[in-house]
Short mmCIF file of C-alpha atoms in Angstrom, two decimals:
data_model
loop_
_atom_site.label_atom_id
_atom_site.label_comp_id
_atom_site.label_asym_id
_atom_site.label_seq_id
_atom_site.Cartn_x
_atom_site.Cartn_y
_atom_site.Cartn_z
CA MET A 1 -2.88 -104.95 37.23
CA SER A 2 -1.82 -101.56 35.34
CA LYS A 3 1.64 -100.19 36.22
CA LEU A 4 -0.21 -97.20 34.57
CA SER A 5 -2.74 -94.50 36.03
CA ASP A 6 -5.62 -94.36 34.72
CA ARG A 7 -5.06 -90.73 34.25
CA VAL A 8 -2.27 -91.31 31.93
CA SER A 9 -3.88 -94.13 30.20
CA THR A 10 -7.25 -91.83 29.07
CA ILE A 11 -4.23 -89.79 27.63
CA SER A 12 -4.76 -90.60 22.75
CA PRO A 13 -1.72 -91.07 20.80
CA SER A 14 -0.77 -88.13 18.60
CA MET A 15 -2.32 -89.11 15.22
CA THR A 16 0.06 -87.15 13.91
CA LEU A 17 3.38 -88.26 14.95
CA ALA A 18 3.39 -91.01 12.16
CA ILE A 19 3.05 -88.15 9.46
CA SER A 20 5.89 -86.24 11.21
CA ALA A 21 8.20 -88.95 11.40
CA LYS A 22 7.46 -89.96 7.54
CA ALA A 23 8.86 -86.51 6.13
CA ALA A 24 11.76 -86.80 8.32
CA GLU A 25 12.50 -89.85 7.06
CA LEU A 26 11.56 -88.42 3.85
CA LYS A 27 13.83 -85.39 4.31
CA ALA A 28 16.87 -87.90 5.15
CA ALA A 29 16.69 -89.09 2.39
CA GLY A 30 16.77 -86.11 -0.11
CA GLU A 31 13.75 -85.54 -0.92
CA LYS A 32 12.49 -82.00 -0.90
CA VAL A 33 9.29 -81.82 1.44
CA ILE A 34 6.96 -79.44 2.42
CA SER A 35 5.76 -79.27 5.29
CA PHE A 36 2.15 -77.07 5.41
CA GLY A 37 1.92 -78.60 8.36
CA VAL A 38 4.39 -76.28 10.81
CA GLY A 39 2.73 -74.75 13.58
CA GLU A 40 4.63 -71.65 14.19
CA PRO A 41 6.73 -68.74 12.68
CA ASP A 42 9.12 -69.31 10.44
CA PHE A 43 10.60 -66.23 11.37
CA ASN A 44 13.48 -65.90 13.81
CA THR A 45 13.31 -64.58 17.40
CA PRO A 46 13.81 -60.21 17.02
CA ASP A 47 17.23 -59.57 18.35
CA HIS A 48 16.18 -57.10 20.98
CA ILE A 49 14.41 -59.80 22.92
CA VAL A 50 17.72 -62.48 21.99
CA GLN A 51 20.00 -59.53 23.38
CA ALA A 52 18.06 -58.70 26.53
CA ALA A 53 18.21 -62.97 27.29
CA LYS A 54 22.02 -62.61 26.33
CA ASP A 55 22.56 -59.62 28.54
CA ALA A 56 20.86 -61.24 31.62
CA LEU A 57 23.02 -64.15 31.15
CA ASP A 58 26.10 -61.34 31.46
CA LYS A 59 24.46 -60.02 35.03
CA GLY A 60 24.24 -63.18 36.35
CA TYR A 61 20.53 -63.81 36.19
CA THR A 62 20.29 -67.34 36.51
CA LYS A 63 19.18 -68.06 39.70
CA TYR A 64 15.67 -69.53 40.84
CA VAL A 65 12.97 -66.64 40.78
CA ALA A 66 9.35 -66.79 41.92
CA ALA A 67 7.64 -69.54 41.22
CA ALA A 68 4.74 -67.69 39.51
CA GLY A 69 6.93 -65.24 37.21
CA LEU A 70 9.49 -62.39 38.08
CA PRO A 71 7.86 -59.67 39.75
CA ALA A 72 8.34 -57.07 36.78
CA LEU A 73 7.13 -58.74 34.59
CA LYS A 74 3.90 -59.46 35.55
CA LYS A 75 3.64 -56.18 35.78
CA ALA A 76 4.57 -55.88 32.12
CA VAL A 77 1.93 -58.65 30.94
CA CYS A 78 -0.53 -56.76 33.49
CA LYS A 79 0.19 -53.31 31.35
CA LYS A 80 -0.05 -55.10 27.78
CA PHE A 81 -3.61 -56.64 29.30
CA ARG A 82 -4.73 -53.03 30.07
CA GLU A 83 -3.51 -51.60 26.85
CA ASP A 84 -4.57 -54.16 24.41
CA ASN A 85 -8.00 -55.01 25.54
CA GLY A 86 -8.62 -53.07 28.32
CA LEU A 87 -8.60 -55.51 31.32
CA ASP A 88 -6.97 -54.60 35.08
CA TYR A 89 -5.53 -58.09 36.36
CA THR A 90 -3.43 -56.94 39.80
CA PRO A 91 0.27 -59.16 39.20
CA SER A 92 -1.03 -61.37 41.58
CA GLN A 93 -4.25 -62.41 39.57
CA ILE A 94 -0.59 -63.14 36.82
CA ILE A 95 1.37 -66.42 35.76
CA ILE A 96 4.15 -67.48 34.20
CA SER A 97 4.26 -70.69 32.80
CA ASN A 98 6.36 -72.98 30.76
CA GLY A 99 4.44 -71.74 27.64
CA ALA A 100 0.33 -71.47 26.61
CA LYS A 101 0.13 -75.62 26.79
CA HIS A 102 1.39 -74.99 30.44
CA SER A 103 -0.75 -72.11 31.26
CA ILE A 104 -3.67 -74.37 29.87
CA PHE A 105 -3.51 -77.32 31.47
CA ASN A 106 -2.77 -75.73 35.14
CA ALA A 107 -6.41 -74.03 34.68
CA VAL A 108 -7.63 -77.38 34.02
CA PHE A 109 -6.22 -78.65 36.64
CA ALA A 110 -6.76 -76.02 38.94
CA THR A 111 -10.68 -76.21 38.34
CA ILE A 112 -12.18 -79.21 36.63
CA ASN A 113 -13.19 -81.85 39.29
CA PRO A 114 -13.35 -85.98 38.11
CA GLY A 115 -16.50 -85.77 35.98
CA ASP A 116 -17.32 -82.36 35.78
CA GLU A 117 -17.64 -81.81 31.62
CA VAL A 118 -15.77 -78.99 29.07
CA ILE A 119 -17.39 -77.86 26.38
CA ILE A 120 -14.45 -77.63 23.22
CA PRO A 121 -16.27 -76.05 20.39
CA ALA A 122 -14.87 -78.95 17.01
CA PRO A 123 -12.83 -78.08 14.98
CA TYR A 124 -10.37 -77.91 17.92
CA TRP A 125 -6.56 -77.64 19.34
CA LEU A 126 -5.96 -81.29 19.74
CA THR A 127 -4.43 -81.17 23.11
CA TYR A 128 -7.58 -79.77 24.43
CA PRO A 129 -9.76 -82.85 25.13
CA GLU A 130 -6.53 -84.85 26.17
CA VAL A 131 -5.49 -82.14 29.05
CA VAL A 132 -9.59 -82.01 29.89
CA LYS A 133 -9.25 -86.46 29.70
CA CYS A 134 -5.56 -85.96 32.34
CA CYS A 135 -7.91 -83.87 34.49
CA GLY A 136 -11.19 -86.00 34.76
CA GLY A 137 -12.55 -83.90 32.89
CA VAL A 138 -14.69 -85.01 30.18
CA PRO A 139 -14.54 -83.53 27.01
CA VAL A 140 -17.88 -82.20 25.36
CA TYR A 141 -17.91 -81.19 21.91
CA VAL A 142 -20.51 -78.61 20.06
CA TYR A 143 -20.03 -79.49 16.58
CA THR A 144 -19.57 -75.81 14.08
CA THR A 145 -19.97 -75.74 10.55
CA ARG A 146 -18.64 -74.87 7.03
CA GLU A 147 -21.41 -72.47 6.60
CA SER A 148 -20.77 -70.70 9.90
CA GLY A 149 -17.21 -70.30 10.02
CA PHE A 150 -16.16 -72.79 11.65
CA LYS A 151 -17.98 -70.58 14.52
CA ALA A 152 -20.17 -72.39 17.54
CA THR A 153 -23.47 -69.96 18.39
CA ALA A 154 -24.11 -69.54 21.44
CA GLU A 155 -27.32 -71.27 21.20
CA GLN A 156 -25.10 -74.10 20.38
CA ILE A 157 -23.29 -73.62 23.68
CA GLU A 158 -26.50 -73.88 25.70
CA ASN A 159 -27.46 -76.74 24.38
CA ALA A 160 -24.53 -78.51 25.39
CA ILE A 161 -25.26 -77.44 28.86
CA THR A 162 -25.91 -80.76 31.53
CA PRO A 163 -25.86 -79.97 35.23
CA LYS A 164 -22.52 -81.26 35.28
CA THR A 165 -20.26 -78.58 32.89
CA LYS A 166 -18.44 -76.68 34.82
CA MET A 167 -15.92 -75.26 31.74
CA LEU A 168 -16.20 -73.56 28.42
CA ILE A 169 -12.76 -73.89 26.46
CA PHE A 170 -13.54 -70.47 23.96
CA ASN A 171 -10.77 -69.70 21.41
CA THR A 172 -10.15 -67.04 19.27
CA PRO A 173 -8.86 -66.05 16.66
CA CYS A 174 -8.59 -70.27 16.59
CA ASN A 175 -6.37 -73.09 15.88
CA PRO A 176 -6.48 -74.86 13.46
CA THR A 177 -9.19 -72.41 11.57
CA GLY A 178 -8.24 -69.52 11.57
CA ALA A 179 -11.36 -68.80 12.66
CA VAL A 180 -12.18 -64.97 14.54
CA TYR A 181 -14.82 -64.53 16.60
CA THR A 182 -16.79 -60.61 16.72
CA GLU A 183 -16.73 -59.16 19.65
CA ASP A 184 -20.96 -59.37 18.86
CA GLU A 185 -20.70 -63.22 19.17
CA ILE A 186 -18.22 -62.88 22.04
CA ARG A 187 -21.11 -60.91 23.59
CA ALA A 188 -23.45 -63.83 23.13
CA ILE A 189 -21.06 -65.80 24.20
CA ALA A 190 -20.53 -64.67 27.28
CA ALA A 191 -24.09 -64.24 28.21
CA VAL A 192 -24.97 -68.11 27.85
CA CYS A 193 -21.36 -68.45 30.51
CA GLU A 194 -22.19 -66.01 32.83
CA LYS A 195 -26.31 -67.25 32.63
CA HIS A 196 -25.24 -71.40 33.87
CA ASP A 197 -22.46 -69.88 35.96
CA ILE A 198 -19.08 -71.23 34.15
CA LEU A 199 -15.94 -71.09 33.54
CA VAL A 200 -13.97 -70.59 30.33
CA LEU A 201 -11.15 -71.17 29.39
CA SER A 202 -9.84 -67.83 26.95
CA ASP A 203 -6.68 -69.65 24.56
CA GLU A 204 -6.30 -66.35 22.74
CA ILE A 205 -2.65 -67.62 21.50
CA TYR A 206 -2.99 -65.59 18.13
CA GLU A 207 -4.33 -62.75 19.34
CA LYS A 208 -2.07 -60.71 17.81
CA LEU A 209 -2.99 -62.45 14.00
CA VAL A 210 -5.77 -61.31 12.38
CA TYR A 211 -6.04 -59.75 8.84
CA GLY A 212 -9.28 -57.74 6.52
CA GLY A 213 -9.88 -55.49 9.36
CA TYR A 214 -11.26 -57.67 12.17
CA ARG A 215 -9.98 -56.89 15.89
CA HIS A 216 -9.81 -59.30 18.95
CA TYR A 217 -11.58 -59.17 21.37
CA SER A 218 -11.15 -60.84 25.02
CA ILE A 219 -14.83 -62.84 25.89
CA ALA A 220 -12.89 -61.07 29.82
CA ALA A 221 -13.91 -57.60 28.06
CA VAL A 222 -17.76 -58.46 28.89
CA SER A 223 -18.29 -57.62 31.52
CA PRO A 224 -16.98 -57.24 35.31
CA ARG A 225 -18.63 -60.30 35.92
CA MET A 226 -17.63 -62.48 32.52
CA LYS A 227 -13.54 -61.54 34.59
CA GLU A 228 -14.46 -63.74 36.95
CA LEU A 229 -15.24 -66.36 35.24
CA ALA A 230 -12.45 -65.83 32.74
CA ILE A 231 -9.41 -67.88 32.69
CA VAL A 232 -7.15 -65.88 30.42
CA VAL A 233 -4.81 -68.05 28.04
CA ASN A 234 -1.56 -66.28 26.11
CA GLY A 235 2.42 -65.92 25.53
CA VAL A 236 5.13 -64.97 22.96
CA SER A 237 5.22 -67.94 20.82
CA LYS A 238 2.91 -66.63 17.63
CA SER A 239 3.34 -63.32 17.92
CA TYR A 240 7.00 -62.21 18.75
CA ALA A 241 8.37 -66.05 16.79
CA MET A 242 9.10 -67.04 20.48
CA THR A 243 8.15 -70.23 20.25
CA GLY A 244 11.54 -72.79 21.67
CA TRP A 245 11.21 -69.97 24.78
CA ARG A 246 8.70 -71.90 26.19
CA LEU A 247 6.75 -69.43 28.05
CA GLY A 248 3.06 -68.47 28.02
CA TYR A 249 1.27 -67.01 30.73
CA LEU A 250 -2.61 -66.48 31.90
CA ALA A 251 -4.56 -63.97 34.09
CA ALA A 252 -7.79 -64.84 36.79
CA GLU A 253 -10.18 -64.52 39.57
CA GLU A 254 -7.86 -64.54 42.36
CA SER A 255 -8.50 -67.41 44.31
CA ILE A 256 -7.73 -68.98 40.78
CA ALA A 257 -4.47 -67.84 40.29
CA LYS A 258 -3.31 -68.14 43.92
CA ALA A 259 -4.54 -72.36 43.30
CA ILE A 260 -2.01 -71.90 40.00
CA ALA A 261 1.21 -70.69 41.61
CA SER A 262 0.82 -73.33 44.98
CA PHE A 263 0.42 -76.32 42.05
CA GLN A 264 3.47 -74.78 39.42
CA SER A 265 5.88 -74.18 42.65
CA HIS A 266 5.30 -77.95 43.23
CA ALA A 267 5.24 -78.86 39.35
CA THR A 268 7.47 -76.86 38.04
CA SER A 269 9.04 -73.49 40.13
CA ASN A 270 9.86 -71.25 37.66
CA VAL A 271 9.93 -70.52 33.68
CA ASN A 272 13.99 -70.27 32.72
CA THR A 273 14.38 -67.27 34.19
CA MET A 274 16.46 -66.14 30.89
CA THR A 275 13.09 -65.85 28.92
CA GLN A 276 11.84 -64.48 31.26
CA TYR A 277 14.15 -61.09 30.94
CA ALA A 278 13.75 -61.66 26.91
CA THR A 279 9.82 -61.43 27.76
CA LEU A 280 10.46 -58.60 29.17
CA ALA A 281 12.16 -57.24 26.32
CA ALA A 282 9.34 -58.28 24.07
CA LEU A 283 6.49 -56.88 25.88
CA GLU A 284 8.48 -53.85 26.27
CA GLY A 285 10.28 -52.89 23.56
CA PRO A 286 9.62 -51.66 19.59
CA VAL A 287 6.86 -53.35 17.89
CA ALA A 288 7.73 -53.10 14.73
CA PRO A 289 8.95 -56.40 13.93
CA MET A 290 6.07 -57.91 15.08
CA GLN A 291 3.75 -55.82 13.11
CA GLU A 292 6.42 -56.69 9.92
CA MET A 293 6.02 -60.40 10.58
CA VAL A 294 1.96 -59.85 10.79
CA ALA A 295 2.10 -58.33 7.76
CA ALA A 296 4.30 -61.41 5.78
CA PHE A 297 1.41 -63.36 7.00
CA GLY A 298 -1.36 -61.15 5.93
CA LYS A 299 0.53 -61.47 2.18
CA ARG A 300 1.01 -65.16 2.75
CA ARG A 301 -2.47 -65.92 3.30
CA GLU A 302 -4.22 -63.68 0.39
CA LYS A 303 -2.06 -65.54 -1.88
CA THR A 304 -2.82 -68.69 -0.71
CA LEU A 305 -6.14 -67.86 -0.61
CA ALA A 306 -5.47 -66.84 -4.00
CA LEU A 307 -4.04 -70.26 -5.17
CA LEU A 308 -7.27 -72.11 -2.99
CA GLU A 309 -10.02 -70.50 -5.13
CA ASP A 310 -7.82 -71.31 -8.69
CA MET A 311 -8.12 -75.01 -7.35
CA LYS A 312 -12.27 -74.84 -6.27
CA ALA A 313 -12.99 -76.02 -10.09
CA LEU A 314 -10.67 -79.66 -8.79
CA GLY A 315 -13.00 -80.43 -5.87
CA LEU A 316 -10.73 -78.92 -3.17
CA ASP A 317 -12.35 -76.22 -1.24
CA PHE A 318 -11.67 -73.95 1.94
CA VAL A 319 -13.20 -71.99 4.86
CA LYS A 320 -11.65 -68.51 4.45
CA PRO A 321 -9.45 -67.80 7.56
CA ASP A 322 -9.34 -64.35 9.82
CA GLY A 323 -6.61 -65.18 11.98
CA ALA A 324 -3.87 -67.41 12.93
CA PHE A 325 -2.06 -68.27 9.62
CA TYR A 326 -4.48 -71.91 9.38
CA VAL A 327 -6.67 -72.70 6.38
CA MET A 328 -8.89 -75.43 6.02
CA LEU A 329 -8.59 -77.32 2.86
CA VAL A 330 -12.12 -79.02 2.59
CA CYS A 331 -10.48 -82.37 0.82
CA ASP A 332 -13.83 -85.31 1.38
CA LYS A 333 -14.88 -85.11 -2.20
CA PHE A 334 -12.16 -87.29 -2.42
CA TYR A 335 -13.11 -89.50 0.42
CA GLY A 336 -14.31 -93.18 -1.97
CA LYS A 337 -12.23 -92.91 -4.83
CA SER A 338 -8.33 -93.75 -5.59
CA TYR A 339 -5.03 -92.44 -6.23
CA ASN A 340 -2.04 -94.77 -7.78
CA GLY A 341 -4.78 -97.98 -6.66
CA LYS A 342 -5.26 -96.78 -3.39
CA LYS A 343 -8.53 -95.89 -2.03
CA ILE A 344 -8.41 -92.72 0.32
CA ASN A 345 -10.91 -93.12 3.08
CA GLY A 346 -10.28 -90.29 5.34
CA SER A 347 -8.40 -86.86 5.71
CA MET A 348 -5.53 -89.30 7.46
CA ASP A 349 -4.95 -91.22 3.91
CA MET A 350 -5.43 -88.27 2.67
CA ALA A 351 -2.46 -86.45 4.20
CA ASP A 352 -0.45 -90.05 3.67
CA MET A 353 -0.76 -89.84 0.43
CA LEU A 354 0.28 -86.37 -0.08
CA LEU A 355 3.20 -86.58 1.94
CA THR A 356 4.07 -89.98 0.16
CA TYR A 357 3.28 -88.43 -3.99
CA ALA A 358 3.55 -85.68 -3.38
CA LYS A 359 5.77 -85.17 -0.44
CA VAL A 360 3.74 -81.98 0.76
CA ALA A 361 2.87 -83.06 4.41
CA LEU A 362 0.19 -81.54 6.02
CA THR A 363 -2.41 -82.40 9.76
CA PRO A 364 -5.02 -84.13 9.03
CA GLY A 365 -7.86 -82.80 10.48
CA VAL A 366 -9.63 -86.03 12.15
CA CYS A 367 -6.97 -84.66 14.87
CA PHE A 368 -8.45 -81.97 15.34
CA GLY A 369 -11.92 -83.54 15.63
CA ASP A 370 -13.27 -83.03 11.39
CA ASP A 371 -12.20 -85.47 9.33
CA SER A 372 -13.83 -83.50 6.13
CA CYS A 373 -10.51 -81.79 6.04
CA VAL A 374 -6.69 -81.01 6.34
CA ARG A 375 -4.65 -78.50 8.20
CA LEU A 376 -2.23 -76.19 5.73
CA SER A 377 -0.30 -73.79 7.61
CA TYR A 378 1.05 -70.88 5.88
CA ALA A 379 3.99 -70.07 8.13
CA LEU A 380 6.12 -70.49 5.55
CA SER A 381 8.02 -69.10 2.63
CA MET A 382 6.06 -67.53 -0.79
CA PRO A 383 7.51 -69.84 -3.33
CA GLU A 384 6.70 -72.67 -1.02
CA ILE A 385 3.58 -71.85 -0.70
CA GLU A 386 3.43 -71.45 -4.44
CA GLU A 387 5.18 -74.46 -4.48
CA GLY A 388 3.74 -76.86 -2.15
CA LEU A 389 -0.03 -76.00 -4.17
CA ALA A 390 0.49 -76.76 -7.15
CA ARG A 391 2.16 -80.33 -5.80
CA ILE A 392 -1.52 -80.48 -4.06
CA ALA A 393 -2.74 -79.38 -7.11
CA ASP A 394 -1.31 -81.74 -9.64
CA PHE A 395 -1.91 -84.86 -7.11
CA VAL A 396 -5.76 -84.32 -7.17
CA LYS A 397 -6.14 -84.05 -10.67
CA GLN A 398 -4.63 -87.03 -10.54
CA ILE A 399 -7.50 -89.50 -8.60
CA LYS A 400 -9.92 -91.49 -9.77
#
């Protein structure tokens, strides 16, 4: 008899662990590895946010607080939704959790029963299907195309709906593709969800990271009915360079929020108290540091895309991203060919060989449901971007 639960046995091991471990090993051996795999800003948390955490410690704010979050912080989140997204929530509809990933787990755990189907557009963030499976749900993938900019259509989503469908997981701006859905595209998808009465878990953690004149639009803002069906997840990790602080939040219809608050009170209780005070400072403080970071990412994006455009002649391709800080680098033209006598059979091989021979770390696309690509993050310095892409170009030139 297995000593493991059926729930945990359904979780797939991370396919990125081997790449990450190898990169760490090479760095420890003194190799200069350029990592395009990291999914976090390389900026420090702004000083006023760090100071707020220090002040909280000095004031003795080191005790338990309400499991669902500090009242003042929940009010600040409500203000953020109102001003940024045109959404009116009450503090009782807001849950402060240990990162957006925790918010996503809470939302799925509170709403999905064994056998319920959850539609997930692919490429997807690799945690989505694992959370669904852990909670007894069944992931149903909608495969997008390069021609559509890696965006699912309302028609595709409707065709995937069955009597067992309970939820759509919707992510814009998207990790791993950088795709940003337009308001019209979102309204069309929302109409399908309303028609079939399915929940939408809307992951909006990259909301502030949009470029080229694009504007983020929350699916919950489409209509009062869509707002009832939507569970909106956000946080401060990406927008405020606070990945290690671990704070995410969600907004949901009253009964769902109440259920999540109850579950969290038993699972984790409150988020780190000092982090909550730091997040309050982030939401209420100056926006200039955030704007400067986004502007820097915008310049890195332009440089990355320009260099990748020059590399198309080598057989590499990409889909232009309009948000987040990722590019899906299309490399399947090299599959079946060899480098240094070793055959490339997919994105895992491509990523492994790039790390071994070019000392460049990328994330295999198979992790995200698209084996034709590797994911490249431009959340690193401009000199590293230039050197790393030059190494990739030199590598592919030698593939035969």
